[in-house]
Coordinates of C-alpha atoms and ligand atoms in Angstrom, one line a residue:
M1 CA 92.6 75.3 62.5
D2 CA 89.4 73.1 63.8
P3 CA 89.0 73.4 67.7
F4 CA 88.9 69.7 68.7
Q5 CA 92.7 69.1 66.5
N6 CA 93.9 72.6 68.1
A7 CA 93.0 70.8 71.6
L8 CA 94.9 67.6 70.7
S9 CA 98.4 69.0 69.5
Y10 CA 98.9 69.5 72.7
L11 CA 97.9 65.5 74.0
K12 CA 100.8 64.8 70.7
Q13 CA 103.5 67.1 72.3
V14 CA 102.4 65.1 75.9
E15 CA 103.3 61.9 73.9
P16 CA 107.3 61.7 73.6
Y17 CA 107.2 62.4 77.9
I18 CA 104.4 59.0 78.6
K19 CA 106.1 55.4 79.0
P20 CA 106.6 54.2 75.7
E21 CA 103.7 50.5 77.9
D22 CA 101.8 53.4 78.8
K23 CA 101.1 55.1 75.2
K24 CA 98.4 52.8 74.0
Y25 CA 96.2 54.3 77.3
L26 CA 97.4 57.8 76.3
S27 CA 95.2 57.0 72.7
R28 CA 92.2 56.8 74.7
L29 CA 92.3 59.8 75.5
K30 CA 91.9 61.1 71.9
T31 CA 88.9 60.8 71.9
P32 CA 84.7 61.7 74.2
Q33 CA 83.9 58.0 75.7
N34 CA 80.2 59.4 74.2
I35 CA 78.6 61.9 72.4
I36 CA 74.8 63.0 73.2
K37 CA 73.1 64.7 69.8
V38 CA 69.9 66.1 69.6
K39 CA 67.5 68.7 67.8
I40 CA 65.7 70.3 71.1
N41 CA 62.3 72.7 71.0
N42 CA 62.2 75.9 72.9
G43 CA 58.0 74.6 73.1
K44 CA 57.5 76.4 69.4
T45 CA 59.0 75.1 66.2
K46 CA 62.0 76.3 66.0
E47 CA 64.9 74.0 66.2
F48 CA 68.4 73.6 68.4
Q49 CA 71.5 71.5 67.9
A50 CA 72.0 70.5 70.9
F51 CA 75.6 68.3 72.8
R52 CA 76.4 66.7 76.2
V53 CA 79.8 64.9 75.3
Q54 CA 81.8 63.4 78.3
Y55 CA 85.2 63.3 77.4
N56 CA 86.0 60.6 80.5
D57 CA 85.7 59.6 83.8
A58 CA 88.6 57.7 84.6
L59 CA 88.7 59.9 87.4
G60 CA 85.1 60.4 89.0
P61 CA 82.0 61.8 87.5
Y62 CA 81.9 63.7 84.1
K63 CA 82.2 67.2 85.1
G64 CA 81.6 70.9 82.6
G65 CA 79.6 74.0 81.6
I66 CA 77.2 74.3 79.2
R67 CA 77.5 77.3 76.6
F68 CA 74.8 78.7 74.4
H69 CA 76.2 80.9 71.9
Q70 CA 75.5 80.9 68.3
N71 CA 78.8 79.6 66.7
V72 CA 78.4 76.6 68.7
S73 CA 79.9 73.5 67.1
E74 CA 79.4 69.6 68.1
T75 CA 84.0 69.0 67.9
E76 CA 84.2 72.6 70.5
V77 CA 82.5 71.4 72.8
M78 CA 84.1 68.0 72.0
A79 CA 87.6 70.4 73.4
L80 CA 85.8 72.0 75.8
A81 CA 85.5 68.6 76.9
F82 CA 88.8 67.4 76.2
W83 CA 90.1 70.1 78.1
M84 CA 87.2 69.8 81.2
T85 CA 88.8 67.3 81.8
I86 CA 92.7 67.8 82.0
K87 CA 92.0 70.8 84.5
C88 CA 90.2 68.2 87.2
A89 CA 93.5 66.5 86.6
V90 CA 95.7 69.9 86.8
A91 CA 93.3 71.1 90.2
G92 CA 93.3 67.7 91.7
L93 CA 90.0 66.7 91.4
P94 CA 87.5 63.8 91.9
Y95 CA 86.3 64.0 88.7
G96 CA 86.1 63.0 84.3
G97 CA 85.3 66.4 81.7
G98 CA 82.6 66.9 79.9
K99 CA 80.7 69.6 78.0
G100 CA 77.4 71.0 76.8
G101 CA 76.5 73.0 74.4
V102 CA 73.6 74.3 72.0
V103 CA 73.4 76.1 69.0
V104 CA 71.3 80.1 69.8
D105 CA 72.4 83.2 70.5
P106 CA 70.5 84.0 73.4
K107 CA 70.4 86.8 73.2
K108 CA 67.6 87.1 70.4
L109 CA 65.5 85.3 72.8
S110 CA 62.4 86.4 74.7
S111 CA 62.7 85.5 79.0
G112 CA 60.0 82.8 78.1
E113 CA 61.5 82.1 75.3
L114 CA 65.2 80.5 77.3
E115 CA 63.6 79.5 80.3
R116 CA 61.8 75.9 77.8
L117 CA 64.9 76.0 76.0
S118 CA 66.8 74.7 79.5
R119 CA 64.2 73.5 80.6
A120 CA 63.8 71.5 77.0
Y121 CA 68.4 71.0 77.3
A122 CA 68.3 69.4 80.5
K123 CA 65.3 67.2 80.0
F124 CA 66.9 65.5 77.9
I125 CA 70.2 65.5 79.0
A126 CA 67.9 64.1 82.1
P127 CA 68.7 60.2 81.4
F128 CA 72.7 60.7 81.0
I129 CA 73.4 63.5 84.0
G130 CA 73.8 62.7 87.8
E131 CA 75.1 64.5 90.9
K132 CA 77.6 60.4 90.9
K133 CA 77.7 60.5 87.0
D134 CA 77.6 63.4 85.4
V135 CA 77.5 67.4 86.2
P136 CA 77.8 70.2 84.3
A137 CA 77.0 74.2 85.4
P138 CA 77.4 77.7 83.7
D139 CA 79.3 78.6 80.9
V140 CA 79.2 81.0 78.5
N141 CA 75.5 82.8 78.5
T142 CA 74.1 80.4 81.1
N143 CA 74.0 81.7 84.4
P144 CA 73.0 80.2 87.6
Q145 CA 69.3 80.9 86.9
I146 CA 69.9 78.8 84.3
M147 CA 71.3 76.1 86.5
A148 CA 68.2 76.3 88.4
W149 CA 65.6 76.2 85.5
M150 CA 68.0 73.0 84.6
L151 CA 67.6 71.7 88.4
D152 CA 64.6 72.0 88.7
E153 CA 63.8 70.0 85.4
Y154 CA 66.0 67.1 86.2
E155 CA 64.4 67.3 89.8
K156 CA 61.2 66.8 87.9
V157 CA 62.3 63.3 85.6
V158 CA 64.0 61.8 88.9
K159 CA 61.5 62.0 91.0
Y160 CA 64.0 63.7 93.9
R161 CA 65.5 66.2 95.0
S162 CA 69.3 66.4 93.9
P163 CA 71.1 69.6 94.3
G164 CA 74.5 68.1 93.5
A165 CA 73.4 67.1 89.5
F166 CA 74.2 70.6 88.9
T167 CA 76.6 72.8 90.0
G168 CA 76.4 77.1 89.8
K169 CA 72.8 77.3 91.0
P170 CA 71.8 80.6 93.2
L171 CA 72.5 80.0 96.5
L172 CA 69.1 79.5 97.8
L173 CA 68.8 75.7 95.4
G174 CA 72.4 74.9 96.7
G175 CA 74.8 77.3 95.3
S176 CA 77.7 77.9 96.8
A177 CA 79.2 80.6 98.4
G178 CA 81.5 82.6 96.2
R179 CA 80.6 80.2 93.4
T180 CA 79.8 83.1 91.3
K181 CA 83.0 85.4 91.3
A182 CA 85.6 82.1 92.5
T183 CA 87.0 82.0 88.5
G184 CA 88.2 85.1 88.3
Q185 CA 89.1 84.7 91.6
G186 CA 91.3 81.1 90.9
G187 CA 92.8 83.4 88.1
V188 CA 94.1 86.1 90.4
F189 CA 95.3 83.8 93.7
A190 CA 98.0 82.0 90.2
L191 CA 98.9 85.1 88.7
K192 CA 99.4 86.3 92.5
F193 CA 101.6 82.7 93.1
L194 CA 103.6 83.4 89.9
L195 CA 104.7 86.6 90.1
E196 CA 106.1 85.4 93.8
K197 CA 108.1 82.9 91.9
L198 CA 109.2 85.4 89.4
K199 CA 110.5 87.6 91.8
K200 CA 114.5 86.6 91.8
N201 CA 114.4 88.0 88.5
T202 CA 115.6 91.7 88.3
L203 CA 112.1 92.5 86.3
W204 CA 110.0 91.3 88.3
A205 CA 111.3 92.3 91.9
K206 CA 111.7 95.4 91.1
K207 CA 107.7 96.6 89.8
P208 CA 105.0 97.5 92.6
I209 CA 102.1 95.7 92.5
S210 CA 100.3 99.4 91.5
Q211 CA 103.1 99.6 88.7
I212 CA 102.1 96.1 86.9
T213 CA 99.3 97.1 83.6
V214 CA 96.9 94.9 83.0
A215 CA 94.1 94.6 79.6
I216 CA 91.3 92.5 79.6
Q217 CA 89.3 91.2 76.8
G218 CA 86.0 90.0 77.5
F219 CA 84.2 91.7 80.8
G220 CA 81.5 88.6 81.5
N221 CA 81.8 86.7 84.4
V222 CA 85.3 86.2 84.5
G223 CA 86.5 89.0 82.8
Y224 CA 84.9 90.7 86.0
Y225 CA 85.9 89.3 88.4
F226 CA 89.1 89.5 87.6
A227 CA 89.1 93.2 86.8
K228 CA 87.5 93.7 90.6
I229 CA 89.6 91.5 92.4
A230 CA 93.1 92.4 90.9
S231 CA 92.3 96.3 92.2
E232 CA 91.3 96.1 94.7
F233 CA 94.9 92.9 95.2
G234 CA 96.1 96.8 94.0
F235 CA 97.1 95.4 90.5
K236 CA 97.0 98.2 87.7
V237 CA 93.6 97.5 84.6
V238 CA 94.7 99.6 82.6
A239 CA 92.1 98.2 79.5
V240 CA 88.6 95.8 78.6
S241 CA 87.4 95.5 76.2
D242 CA 83.3 93.5 75.8
S243 CA 82.4 92.3 72.6
Q244 CA 81.7 95.6 71.0
G245 CA 84.6 96.3 71.5
G246 CA 87.1 98.5 74.6
V247 CA 88.4 101.0 76.7
Y248 CA 92.3 101.9 77.5
V249 CA 92.4 103.7 80.8
K250 CA 96.4 104.9 81.4
D251 CA 96.1 105.8 85.4
G252 CA 94.1 102.2 85.5
L253 CA 90.4 101.8 85.4
N254 CA 87.8 101.0 88.3
P255 CA 85.6 98.1 87.3
E256 CA 82.8 98.6 89.5
T257 CA 82.0 101.9 87.7
T258 CA 82.6 100.3 84.2
L259 CA 80.3 97.7 84.8
A260 CA 77.9 100.0 85.7
C261 CA 78.9 102.6 82.9
K262 CA 78.5 99.0 80.8
K263 CA 75.1 98.3 82.1
E264 CA 73.9 102.3 81.1
K265 CA 75.4 102.5 77.4
G266 CA 75.1 98.6 76.9
S267 CA 79.3 97.3 76.9
V268 CA 82.4 98.8 78.2
A269 CA 83.4 100.9 75.0
S270 CA 82.5 104.4 75.9
C271 CA 83.4 103.5 79.3
Y272 CA 86.3 105.2 81.1
C273 CA 85.6 104.8 84.5
R274 CA 88.0 106.2 87.6
G275 CA 87.3 105.4 91.4
S276 CA 83.3 106.3 90.6
V277 CA 83.6 108.6 87.9
C278 CA 83.5 107.9 83.8
D279 CA 85.1 110.7 81.6
I280 CA 86.0 111.0 77.9
R281 CA 89.1 112.7 79.9
Y282 CA 90.3 109.5 80.7
G283 CA 91.1 107.5 78.4
K284 CA 89.8 106.0 74.9
T285 CA 87.3 103.4 73.1
I286 CA 90.0 101.0 71.5
T287 CA 89.4 97.3 69.2
N288 CA 89.6 94.1 70.5
E289 CA 92.3 93.5 68.2
Q290 CA 94.4 96.9 69.8
L291 CA 94.0 95.2 73.5
L292 CA 96.0 92.1 72.9
E293 CA 98.3 94.4 71.8
L294 CA 98.8 97.1 74.1
P295 CA 102.1 96.8 76.0
V296 CA 101.0 96.1 79.4
D297 CA 102.7 92.7 81.3
V298 CA 99.5 90.8 82.0
L299 CA 97.8 89.9 79.5
V300 CA 93.9 88.2 80.3
P301 CA 91.9 87.1 77.1
A302 CA 88.8 85.8 79.6
A303 CA 86.2 85.9 76.0
L304 CA 86.4 83.2 73.7
E305 CA 88.7 80.7 72.0
G306 CA 91.2 80.9 70.1
A307 CA 91.7 85.2 70.0
I308 CA 95.4 84.8 70.3
N309 CA 96.8 83.4 67.1
K310 CA 99.3 83.1 64.6
K311 CA 98.1 86.3 62.8
N312 CA 98.5 88.3 65.8
A313 CA 101.2 86.5 68.5
D314 CA 103.8 88.2 66.6
K315 CA 102.2 91.6 68.2
I316 CA 101.1 90.3 71.3
K317 CA 103.6 93.0 73.8
A318 CA 102.7 91.1 77.3
K319 CA 105.2 90.2 79.1
I320 CA 102.8 87.3 81.3
I321 CA 98.9 86.0 79.8
M322 CA 97.1 84.2 81.5
E323 CA 94.6 82.5 79.8
M324 CA 91.5 82.5 81.6
A325 CA 88.8 82.1 78.6
N326 CA 88.9 78.3 77.7
G327 CA 91.8 77.9 74.5
P328 CA 91.8 81.6 73.8
V329 CA 95.5 80.6 72.3
T330 CA 96.4 79.0 69.5
S331 CA 98.4 76.5 69.6
E332 CA 100.3 77.8 66.7
A333 CA 100.3 80.9 69.1
D334 CA 102.0 78.8 71.4
E335 CA 104.8 78.4 69.5
I336 CA 105.6 81.6 68.5
L337 CA 105.2 83.0 72.3
T338 CA 107.4 80.9 74.0
K339 CA 109.9 81.2 71.4
K340 CA 109.5 84.8 72.4
G341 CA 109.7 84.5 76.6
T342 CA 106.1 85.0 77.6
I343 CA 105.3 82.9 80.5
I344 CA 101.3 81.8 79.7
V345 CA 99.2 80.3 83.0
P346 CA 97.8 77.7 80.6
D347 CA 93.9 77.8 81.2
I348 CA 93.7 74.4 82.4
F349 CA 95.1 76.0 85.4
A350 CA 94.3 79.6 85.5
N351 CA 90.9 79.4 84.8
A352 CA 90.2 75.8 87.3
G353 CA 89.1 78.5 90.4
G354 CA 85.5 78.2 89.4
V355 CA 85.3 74.3 88.3
S356 CA 87.1 73.8 92.0
V357 CA 84.5 75.8 93.8
S358 CA 81.7 73.9 91.4
Y359 CA 83.6 71.3 94.1
F360 CA 82.8 72.3 96.9
E361 CA 79.3 73.8 95.6
W362 CA 78.6 69.8 95.1
V363 CA 80.4 68.8 99.0
Q364 CA 78.2 70.9 100.1
N365 CA 75.1 70.2 98.2
L366 CA 75.7 66.0 99.2
S367 CA 77.0 66.2 102.8
G368 CA 74.3 68.9 102.6
Y369 CA 76.2 70.9 105.6
Y370 CA 77.3 75.0 103.7
W371 CA 80.5 77.4 104.1
E372 CA 80.7 80.6 104.5
E373 CA 82.5 82.8 102.0
K374 CA 85.5 83.5 103.4
E375 CA 86.1 79.4 104.2
V376 CA 85.2 78.7 100.5
D377 CA 88.3 81.4 99.7
E378 CA 90.3 79.9 101.6
K379 CA 90.0 76.7 100.8
L380 CA 89.8 77.7 97.1
E381 CA 93.6 78.9 97.5
K382 CA 95.1 76.1 99.0
L383 CA 93.6 74.5 96.3
M384 CA 94.8 76.4 93.9
K385 CA 97.9 77.1 95.2
R386 CA 99.0 73.2 95.6
A387 CA 98.1 73.1 92.3
F388 CA 100.2 75.3 91.0
E389 CA 103.2 73.8 93.2
R390 CA 103.0 70.6 92.0
I391 CA 103.2 72.8 88.0
W392 CA 106.1 74.6 88.7
E393 CA 108.4 71.8 90.1
K394 CA 108.0 69.8 87.4
F395 CA 108.7 72.6 84.8
I396 CA 111.3 74.7 86.9
G397 CA 114.9 72.9 85.7
S398 CA 112.7 71.1 82.9
S399 CA 113.5 70.8 80.0
L400 CA 110.0 72.0 78.8
P401 CA 109.2 74.8 77.6
N402 CA 106.6 76.0 79.0
L403 CA 104.6 75.6 82.1
R404 CA 101.5 74.4 80.4
M405 CA 103.1 71.2 78.6
A406 CA 104.2 70.7 82.9
A407 CA 100.9 71.0 83.9
Y408 CA 99.9 68.6 80.9
I409 CA 102.1 65.8 81.3
L410 CA 101.0 66.0 85.4
A411 CA 97.1 65.9 84.1
V412 CA 97.9 62.8 81.4
E413 CA 100.4 60.7 83.9
K414 CA 97.1 61.5 86.4
I415 CA 95.0 60.4 84.7
I416 CA 96.6 57.4 83.1
A417 CA 97.2 56.3 86.3
A418 CA 93.5 56.0 87.3
E419 CA 92.7 54.4 83.6
K420 CA 95.4 51.6 84.5
L421 CA 93.3 50.8 87.6
R422 CA 90.2 50.7 86.3
R423 CA 90.8 49.0 83.2
T424 CA 94.0 47.6 81.2
Ligands
NAD1 P1 80.2 85.2 80.1 O1 78.9 85.5 78.5 O2 79.7 85.6 81.2 O3 81.3 86.1 79.5 C1 82.3 86.1 77.8 C2 82.6 88.1 77.5 O4 83.3 88.1 76.5 C3 81.5 89.3 77.3 O5 81.9 90.8 78.4 C4 80.9 89.3 76.0 O6 81.1 91.0 75.8 C5 82.7 89.0 75.4 N1 83.1 89.1 74.6 C6 82.9 87.5 73.6 N2 82.8 87.9 72.4 C7 83.8 88.7 72.3 C8 85.1 89.4 70.9 N3 85.6 89.0 70.0 N4 85.7 90.7 72.0 C9 86.2 90.2 73.3 N5 85.0 90.2 74.2 C10 83.9 89.2 73.4 O7 81.6 84.2 79.5 P2 82.6 84.5 81.6 O8 81.5 82.7 82.3 O9 82.9 85.3 81.5 O10 83.2 82.8 80.2 C11 84.6 83.7 79.0 C12 85.3 82.3 79.3 O11 86.0 81.6 80.3 C13 85.2 81.2 78.5 O12 85.9 81.5 76.9 C14 84.5 80.3 79.4 O13 84.6 78.8 78.6 C15 85.3 80.6 80.1 N6 85.7 80.1 81.9 C16 84.2 80.3 82.8 C17 84.8 79.9 84.2 C18 83.3 80.6 84.3 O14 83.1 79.9 86.0 N7 82.5 81.5 84.4 C19 85.5 78.4 84.3 C20 86.2 78.4 82.9 C21 86.8 79.5 82.2

């Protein structure tokens, strides 16, 4: 299914819950406000298709990451920009939504080529962005160093320092403490809040955290920090994977030694790490498909969209799915899983920790006053808790099919209210 059509199918499901007089505002959310695209080059003859989609700015400046990936497409960037719009509203942030992307496999570029491409992209979007206009950040295959190059290039264009124009920057250039781990950290907070509510359910009440098993697809920024923080919290992380395959360690793996092993070997697929030791006797190699179908309590898709779809939804055995990637469950799979009783914590809330700490970074940049990591973590927990309580309150005791619909309705109602105040 086309990623944008998939994203919009959720908007369609929200429609019956929106007041008839507000439907015209809902229609505005079916298309992005601006699609900016160009072919850029990295200083050589090679050209790359680049996009920036500014979806909606009713609640504040556009906000959203920049993805470097060979499969980036216009409709994918549109879908991601739409989700950012909804996500910022769900988290209660003063932002609209946007997203950027370049069709490139960055693994095939030298460091010099990557820098030139990042600078070329920043120069292209410079006229359209700014701290009060559109604030980009990292996404798949982009990182603080790339944000540093982009900020530097942007500042050359505007001719003044403007750290608030990008988030996810290195600390020295105005980044926030706690940003790198924020998405994973927020996801673990979200899981904790959910389990607190589920304690009333006998199945979960009797289960100590140390026996709650977790499998994570994707071992990049989000997947790694989710694994690390969940393990520190006491959950038993039994499986992780990356694009080369995965590993299953029955007694629980150590995310830190697994990461060190991945760095050495190039993939997690042969890293069977418990404690400080990696040994084949501890586990076995599994495929990405097998990871998704493991009989675990919590499944965490933290790679790319569409990982759980109508082909494998029936085979998913996890009782809880934490959507840490954007759009990892297609709408068709969502229907199948909802019928099965699987609890899905939707991406628009579960992975909002990243944009929330990006917001904290932006606030610190605008005020020029910087916080310690503990303060950032506490503020994130509070923000995620408030958002979770709003979603839970909307869902529990209602006839809504799942938490996703509750979150969507809250977000859409809020954006519509802002649209009405701005442009009738
Ligand atoms: P990343 O590039 O750091 O990591 C991606 C990981 O996914 C890598 O380990 C990669 O090997 C793995 N992967 C790729 N294809 C795979 C496949 N087919 N099967 C299994 N693993 C595969 O990216 P990230 O920043 O961790 O982002 C992951 C997801 O989370 C994306 O959907 C992104 O949009 C979303 N997200 C990221 C943030 C953030 O702050 N980084 C915030 C919100 C949402």
